[in-house]
Structures are given as C-alpha cells and as structure tokens.
GROMACS .gro file of C-alpha atoms in nm:
model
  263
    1UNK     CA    1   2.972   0.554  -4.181
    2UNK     CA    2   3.197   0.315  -4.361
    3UNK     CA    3   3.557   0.356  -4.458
    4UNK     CA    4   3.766   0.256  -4.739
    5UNK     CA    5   4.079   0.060  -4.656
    6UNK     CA    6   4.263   0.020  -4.952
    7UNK     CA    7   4.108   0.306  -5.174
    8UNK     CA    8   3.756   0.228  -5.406
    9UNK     CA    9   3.848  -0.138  -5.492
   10UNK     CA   10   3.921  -0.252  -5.142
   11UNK     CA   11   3.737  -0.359  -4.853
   12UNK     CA   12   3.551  -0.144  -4.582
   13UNK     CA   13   3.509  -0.114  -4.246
   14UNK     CA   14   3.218   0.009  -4.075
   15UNK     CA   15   2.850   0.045  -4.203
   16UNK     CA   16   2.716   0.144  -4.537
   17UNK     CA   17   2.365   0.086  -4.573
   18UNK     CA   18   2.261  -0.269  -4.527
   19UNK     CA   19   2.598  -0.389  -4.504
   20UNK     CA   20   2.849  -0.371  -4.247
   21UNK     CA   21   3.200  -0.452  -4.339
   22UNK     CA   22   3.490  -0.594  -4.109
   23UNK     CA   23   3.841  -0.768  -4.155
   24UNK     CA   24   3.964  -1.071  -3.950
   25UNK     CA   25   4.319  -1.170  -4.033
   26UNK     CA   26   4.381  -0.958  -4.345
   27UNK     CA   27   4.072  -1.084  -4.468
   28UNK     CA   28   3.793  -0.820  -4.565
   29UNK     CA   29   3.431  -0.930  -4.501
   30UNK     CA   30   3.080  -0.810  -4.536
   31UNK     CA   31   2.785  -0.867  -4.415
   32UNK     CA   32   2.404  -0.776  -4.353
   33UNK     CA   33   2.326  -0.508  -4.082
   34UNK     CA   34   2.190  -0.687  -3.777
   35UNK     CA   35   1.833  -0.600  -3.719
   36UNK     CA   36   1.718  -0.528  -3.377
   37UNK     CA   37   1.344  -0.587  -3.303
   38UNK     CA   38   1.111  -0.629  -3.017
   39UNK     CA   39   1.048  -0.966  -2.965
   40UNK     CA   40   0.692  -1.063  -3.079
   41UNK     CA   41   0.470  -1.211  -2.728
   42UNK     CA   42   0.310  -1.544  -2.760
   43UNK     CA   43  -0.022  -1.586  -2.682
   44UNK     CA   44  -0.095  -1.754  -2.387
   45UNK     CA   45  -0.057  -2.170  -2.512
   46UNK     CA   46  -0.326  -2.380  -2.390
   47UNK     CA   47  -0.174  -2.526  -2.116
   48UNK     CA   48  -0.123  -2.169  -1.980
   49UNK     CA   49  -0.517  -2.081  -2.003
   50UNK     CA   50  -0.609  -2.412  -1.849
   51UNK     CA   51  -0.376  -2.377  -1.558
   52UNK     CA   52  -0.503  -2.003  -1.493
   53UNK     CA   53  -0.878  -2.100  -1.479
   54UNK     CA   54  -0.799  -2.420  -1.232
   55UNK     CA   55  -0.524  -2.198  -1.013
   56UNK     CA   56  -0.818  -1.900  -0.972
   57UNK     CA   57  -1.069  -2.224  -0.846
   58UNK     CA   58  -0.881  -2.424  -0.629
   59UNK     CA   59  -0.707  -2.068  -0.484
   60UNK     CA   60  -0.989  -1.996  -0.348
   61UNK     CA   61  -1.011  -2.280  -0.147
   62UNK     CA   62  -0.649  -2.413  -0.074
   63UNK     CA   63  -0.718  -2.483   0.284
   64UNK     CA   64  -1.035  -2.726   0.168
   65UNK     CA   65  -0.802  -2.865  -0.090
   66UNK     CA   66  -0.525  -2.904   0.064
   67UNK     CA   67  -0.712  -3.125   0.337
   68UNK     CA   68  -0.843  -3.312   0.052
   69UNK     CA   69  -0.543  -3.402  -0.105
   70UNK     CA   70  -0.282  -3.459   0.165
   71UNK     CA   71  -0.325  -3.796   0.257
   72UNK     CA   72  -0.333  -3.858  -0.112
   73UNK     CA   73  -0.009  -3.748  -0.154
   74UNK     CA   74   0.118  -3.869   0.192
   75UNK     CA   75   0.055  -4.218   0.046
   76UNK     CA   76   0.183  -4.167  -0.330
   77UNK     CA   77  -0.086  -4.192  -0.525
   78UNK     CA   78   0.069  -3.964  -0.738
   79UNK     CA   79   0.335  -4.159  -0.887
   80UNK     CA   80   0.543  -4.090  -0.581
   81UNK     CA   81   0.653  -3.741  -0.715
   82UNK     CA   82   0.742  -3.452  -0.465
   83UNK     CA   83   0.397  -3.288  -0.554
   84UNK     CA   84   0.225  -3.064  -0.257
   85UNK     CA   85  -0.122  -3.105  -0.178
   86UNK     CA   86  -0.202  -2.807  -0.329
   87UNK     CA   87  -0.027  -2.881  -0.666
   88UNK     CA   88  -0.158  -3.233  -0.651
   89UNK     CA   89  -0.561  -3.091  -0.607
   90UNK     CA   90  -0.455  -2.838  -0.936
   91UNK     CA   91  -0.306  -3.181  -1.132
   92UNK     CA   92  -0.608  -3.381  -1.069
   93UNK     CA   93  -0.839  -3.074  -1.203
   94UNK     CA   94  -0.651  -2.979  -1.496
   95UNK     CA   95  -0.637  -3.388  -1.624
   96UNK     CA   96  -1.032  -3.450  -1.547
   97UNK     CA   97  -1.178  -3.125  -1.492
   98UNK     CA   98  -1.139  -2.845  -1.777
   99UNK     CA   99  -1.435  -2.783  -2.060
  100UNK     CA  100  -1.418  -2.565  -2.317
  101UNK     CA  101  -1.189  -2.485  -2.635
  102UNK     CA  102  -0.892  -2.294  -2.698
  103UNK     CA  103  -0.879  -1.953  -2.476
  104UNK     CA  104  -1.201  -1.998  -2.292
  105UNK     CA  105  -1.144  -2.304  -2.089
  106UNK     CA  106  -1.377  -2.334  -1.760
  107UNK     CA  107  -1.367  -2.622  -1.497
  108UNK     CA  108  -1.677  -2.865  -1.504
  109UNK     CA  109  -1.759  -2.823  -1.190
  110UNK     CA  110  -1.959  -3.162  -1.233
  111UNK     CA  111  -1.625  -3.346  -1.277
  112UNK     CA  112  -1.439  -3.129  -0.997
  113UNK     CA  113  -1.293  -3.362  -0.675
  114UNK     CA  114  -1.191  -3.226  -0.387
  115UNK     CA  115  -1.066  -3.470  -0.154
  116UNK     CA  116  -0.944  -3.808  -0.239
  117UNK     CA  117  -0.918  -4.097  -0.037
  118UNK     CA  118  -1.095  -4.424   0.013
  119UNK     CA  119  -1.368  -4.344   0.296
  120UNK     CA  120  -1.729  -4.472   0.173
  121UNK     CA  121  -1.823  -4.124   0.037
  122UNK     CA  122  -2.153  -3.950   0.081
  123UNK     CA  123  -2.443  -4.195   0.038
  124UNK     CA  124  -2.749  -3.996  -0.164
  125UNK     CA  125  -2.672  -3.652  -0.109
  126UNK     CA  126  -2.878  -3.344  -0.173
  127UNK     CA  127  -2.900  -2.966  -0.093
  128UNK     CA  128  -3.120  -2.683  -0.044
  129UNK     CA  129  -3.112  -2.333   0.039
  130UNK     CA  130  -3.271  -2.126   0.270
  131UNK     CA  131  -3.209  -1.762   0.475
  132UNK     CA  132  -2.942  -1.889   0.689
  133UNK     CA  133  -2.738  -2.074   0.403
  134UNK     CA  134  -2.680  -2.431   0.217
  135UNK     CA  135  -2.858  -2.729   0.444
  136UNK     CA  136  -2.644  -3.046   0.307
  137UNK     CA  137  -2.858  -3.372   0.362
  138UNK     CA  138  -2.749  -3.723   0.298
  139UNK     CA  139  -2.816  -4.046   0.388
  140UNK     CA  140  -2.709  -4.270   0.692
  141UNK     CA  141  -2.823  -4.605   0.842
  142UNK     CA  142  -2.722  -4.726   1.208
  143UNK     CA  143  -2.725  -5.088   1.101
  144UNK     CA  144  -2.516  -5.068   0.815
  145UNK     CA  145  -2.308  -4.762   0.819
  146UNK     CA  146  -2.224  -4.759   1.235
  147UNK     CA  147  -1.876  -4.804   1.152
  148UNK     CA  148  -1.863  -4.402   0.976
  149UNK     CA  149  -2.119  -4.285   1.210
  150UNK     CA  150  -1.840  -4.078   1.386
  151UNK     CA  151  -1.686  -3.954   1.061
  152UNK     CA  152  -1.710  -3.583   0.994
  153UNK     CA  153  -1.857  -3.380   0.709
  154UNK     CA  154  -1.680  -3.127   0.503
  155UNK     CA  155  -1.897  -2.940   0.263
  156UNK     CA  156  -1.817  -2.647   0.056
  157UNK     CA  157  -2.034  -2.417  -0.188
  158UNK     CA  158  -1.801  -2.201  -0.468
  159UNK     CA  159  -1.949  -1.897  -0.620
  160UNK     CA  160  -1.797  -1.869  -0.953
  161UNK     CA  161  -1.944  -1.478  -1.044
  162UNK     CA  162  -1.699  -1.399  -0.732
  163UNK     CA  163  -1.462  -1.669  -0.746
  164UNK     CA  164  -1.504  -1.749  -0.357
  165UNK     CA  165  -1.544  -2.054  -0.161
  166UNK     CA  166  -1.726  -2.108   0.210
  167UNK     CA  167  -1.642  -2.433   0.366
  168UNK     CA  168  -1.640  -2.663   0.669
  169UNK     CA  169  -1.332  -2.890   0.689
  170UNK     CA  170  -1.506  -3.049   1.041
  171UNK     CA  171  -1.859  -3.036   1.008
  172UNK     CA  172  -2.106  -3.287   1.222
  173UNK     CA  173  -2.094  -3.652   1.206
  174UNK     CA  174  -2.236  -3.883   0.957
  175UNK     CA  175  -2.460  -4.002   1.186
  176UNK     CA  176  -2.695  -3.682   1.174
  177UNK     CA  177  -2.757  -3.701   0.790
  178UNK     CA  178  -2.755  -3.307   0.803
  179UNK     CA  179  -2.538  -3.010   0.794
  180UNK     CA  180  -2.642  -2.636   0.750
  181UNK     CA  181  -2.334  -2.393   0.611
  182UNK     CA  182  -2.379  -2.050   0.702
  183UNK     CA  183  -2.330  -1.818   0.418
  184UNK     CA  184  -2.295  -1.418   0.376
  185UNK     CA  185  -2.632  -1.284   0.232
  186UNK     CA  186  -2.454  -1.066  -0.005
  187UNK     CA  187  -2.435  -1.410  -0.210
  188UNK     CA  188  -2.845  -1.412  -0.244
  189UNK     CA  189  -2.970  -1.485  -0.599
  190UNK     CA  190  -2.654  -1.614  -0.692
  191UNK     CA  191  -2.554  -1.962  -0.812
  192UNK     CA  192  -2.339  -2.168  -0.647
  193UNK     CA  193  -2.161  -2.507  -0.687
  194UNK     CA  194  -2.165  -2.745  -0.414
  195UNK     CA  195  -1.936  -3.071  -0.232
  196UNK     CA  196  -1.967  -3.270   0.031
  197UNK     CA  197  -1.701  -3.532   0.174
  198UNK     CA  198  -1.612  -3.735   0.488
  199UNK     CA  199  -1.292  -3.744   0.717
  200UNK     CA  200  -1.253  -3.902   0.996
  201UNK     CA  201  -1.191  -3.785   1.377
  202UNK     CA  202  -0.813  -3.915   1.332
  203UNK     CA  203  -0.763  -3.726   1.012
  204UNK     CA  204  -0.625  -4.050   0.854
  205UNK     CA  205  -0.884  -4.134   0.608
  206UNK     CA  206  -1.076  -3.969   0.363
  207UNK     CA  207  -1.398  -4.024   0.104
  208UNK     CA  208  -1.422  -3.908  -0.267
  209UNK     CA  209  -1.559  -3.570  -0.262
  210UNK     CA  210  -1.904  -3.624  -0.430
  211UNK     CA  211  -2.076  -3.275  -0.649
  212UNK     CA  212  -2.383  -3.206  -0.511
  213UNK     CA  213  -2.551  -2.967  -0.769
  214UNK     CA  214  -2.585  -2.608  -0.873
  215UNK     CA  215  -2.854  -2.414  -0.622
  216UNK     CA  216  -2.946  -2.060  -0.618
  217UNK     CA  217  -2.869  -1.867  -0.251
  218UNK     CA  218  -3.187  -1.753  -0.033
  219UNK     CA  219  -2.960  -1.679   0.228
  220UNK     CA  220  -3.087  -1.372   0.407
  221UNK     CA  221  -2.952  -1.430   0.780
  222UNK     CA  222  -2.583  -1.458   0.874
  223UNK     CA  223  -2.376  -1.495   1.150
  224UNK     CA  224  -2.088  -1.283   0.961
  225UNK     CA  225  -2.125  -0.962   0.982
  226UNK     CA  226  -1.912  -0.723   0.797
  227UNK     CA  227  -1.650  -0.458   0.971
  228UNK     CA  228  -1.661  -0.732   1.305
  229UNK     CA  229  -1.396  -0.906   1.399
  230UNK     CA  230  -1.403  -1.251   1.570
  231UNK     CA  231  -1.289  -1.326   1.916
  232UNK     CA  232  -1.255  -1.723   1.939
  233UNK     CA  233  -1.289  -1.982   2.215
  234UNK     CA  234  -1.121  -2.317   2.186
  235UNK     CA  235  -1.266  -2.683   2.311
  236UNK     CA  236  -1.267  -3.013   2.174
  237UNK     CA  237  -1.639  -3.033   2.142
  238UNK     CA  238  -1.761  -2.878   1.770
  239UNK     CA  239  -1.549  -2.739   1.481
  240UNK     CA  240  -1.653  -2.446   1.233
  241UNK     CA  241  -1.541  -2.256   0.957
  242UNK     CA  242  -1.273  -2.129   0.743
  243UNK     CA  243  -1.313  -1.935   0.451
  244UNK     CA  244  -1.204  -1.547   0.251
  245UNK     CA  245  -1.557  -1.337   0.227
  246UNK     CA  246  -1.492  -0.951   0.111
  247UNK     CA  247  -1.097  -1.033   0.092
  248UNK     CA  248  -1.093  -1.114   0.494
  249UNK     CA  249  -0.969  -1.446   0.572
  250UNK     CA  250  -1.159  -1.573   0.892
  251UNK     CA  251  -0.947  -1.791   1.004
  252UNK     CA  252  -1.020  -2.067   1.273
  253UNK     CA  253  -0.902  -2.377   1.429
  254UNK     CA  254  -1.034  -2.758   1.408
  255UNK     CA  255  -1.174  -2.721   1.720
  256UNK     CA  256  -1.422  -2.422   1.808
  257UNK     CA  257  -1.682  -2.386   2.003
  258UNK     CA  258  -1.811  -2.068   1.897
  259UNK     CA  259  -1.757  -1.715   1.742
  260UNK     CA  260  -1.809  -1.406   1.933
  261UNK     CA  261  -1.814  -1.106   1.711
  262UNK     CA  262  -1.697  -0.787   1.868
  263UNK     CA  263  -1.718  -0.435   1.738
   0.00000   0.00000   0.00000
C-alpha cells in the first residue's frame, strides 16, 4: 500500500499497482514494480553435448587413456598447456572425433585415437571373435621390424550399448603378431569397437593407436566370473588386465602373472 505525502497532488511512497514510489533528497520518484521471475534454463549449448558424449567414452577407459596420452603431454605436444592426460585424450576427441548435429552428437569411433606418440604403429591389423573373446592379429617381420619386436601391445574393445571398455595396457610383444583379450560373455551378440597400439618395455615411447573395426562378440568362455574376487600374484614375467565389468573395477598391476579367483 502506498501513501500520500503531501495530500492528492504530492508524491507517494510505497506501492500502488505497477508503480512504486520513493523520495531521495526531497525529491519524489516513481517507478515500475520490479518483477521477480524464475530464471529461464538454457539448453544445453553444443559444446556442452559434445563434451558429455566424449567424457561418458573416454570415462570408461581413463586408465587406457591416460597411458595413451601421458607421454604426449609429458613432451608438450599440446601447446605446452597444464592439460592432464586425461583432459588432453578428451581435447583430442572432441577436435577430431564427434559426428552428428546439434543435440545428438556421437564419437566416430573410426576417427577415435587413443594413444599418441611416435612408435611405428600396428602394421595390417585385424580382429576376430570367438568364445573366449577378441583375438587381435597384426603383422610383424624379424628382418625389418627386430628393432619393435620387444614392444608391447595394448588393445582395447568399447561396447557402446553399455558404455564399457576391456583393455590390456601390457599385452605380448610385437614379435608374436597375436593377442587374444578375454571378455565377459554377457557381451555376446553385441557390437563392439576395437584399438590396438604399441608401448614399449621402458614406457617411454608410444605408436598411434590404429581402429581396428566394429565385430560382433561370440564370446561364450571367460575367465571372469561374477560374485569372485581376485587374489593376485606379482612377477616380472607377463602383464594382464584392467578394466570396470558390472560396476567392479578389477584392478591389477603392470606386472601379473596370473589371477586366482576365490569364492
């Protein structure tokens, strides 16, 4: 409610309607009622929908990733910034690796890379499926290549119906031209997207990750079993696995001999 200060042809004070009057050194003013609203939400801009489809991929996978990318970012190949590994996997997606229009971006798995370095990558690589897993092949000469022979693989496959990624960050050596990854056979019929790479035994050089293809799971037989839980023994002889399946992170060292699963 409003009141008159100087009778019906003077100012007010106070609210009358729209208008709100007030005096500030003698002076009388008035003015429009402020209007209080809820402030409308933006939708999500596009930078915000391409970041959330390449932080749910490479989230999945930030140990793989992070491997990739940290010897990338150890030698500044990204402009020298303070980037992490992690971040620096996430840039290099979101620049060369994101399809689609408006709200419904999706990566292009095609264009995905995992690791970065300057390792001679995977020479003529190829995959196939069968009831234990994902059987990586590629090529490798001992007159040309015996320099990378000792070089290890890393390989991973990424379902995208579950978001989840199964991955070797020190698989066998070059020199075998093969590499089987064990998979859970709850991922049979489904598609998954497939890497391969090379590190090597000193961890101080890397290859281009190369994209191996799309392949449909057979995998039957498993190692993993679910409800077990895994009792590890360490040498310097073989490394395995490290990888989420049914929102359990199994999580093992560089160098493992062997799982023992125990009830």
């Amino acid at each position: 409610m409003g009141r008159l200060l100087n009778g019906i042809f003077g100012g007010f004070s106070g609210k009358v309607g729209d208008a709100e009057g007030y005096v500030i050194n003698g002076v009388n003013y008035i003015r429009g009622k402020k209007k209080i609203g809820k402030r409308k939400r933006r939708p999500k801009t596009v930078a915000q929908s391409k970041m959330c489809a390449v932080n749910a991929f490479i989230d999945s996978m930030t140990d793989f990733a992070g491997e990739g990318f940290r010897l990338a970012v150890k030698g500044k190949l990204y402009n020298g910034s303070n980037m992490n590994k992690n971040n620096a996997a996430k840039s290099y997606q979101l620049n060369h690796a994101i399809t689609g229009i408006k709200a419904n971006w999706k990566i292009d798995y095609s264009a995905v890379r995992l690791t970065e370095g300057n390792l001679s990558p995977a020479l003529s690589p190829t995959v196939t499926s069968n009831n234990e897993g994902i059987r990586f092949n590629w090529e490798y000469n001992p007159r040309t290549d015996f320099e990378t022979g000792s070089n290890q693989v890393m390989v991973l496959v990424y379902c995208p119906a579950s978001n989840q990624s199964f991955y070797t960050l020190y698989g066998a050596h070059r020199s075998t031209g093969t590499y089987v990854l064990e998979i859970p056979p709850t991922l049979k019929g489904m598609e998954l997207e497939t890497y391969i790479s090379f590190i090597t035994e000193d961890r101080n050089s890397i290859a281009n990750s190369v994209y191996t293809g799309k392949i449909i799971s057979e995998a039957t037989i498993s190692g993993l079993k679910e409800g077990k839980t895994v009792n590890t023994t360490i040498t310097a002889e073989k490394p395995v696995y490290r990888f989420t399946w049914k929102r359990h992170t199994i999580m093992t060292l560089p160098f493992l001999v062997k799982n023992k699963y125990v009830t």
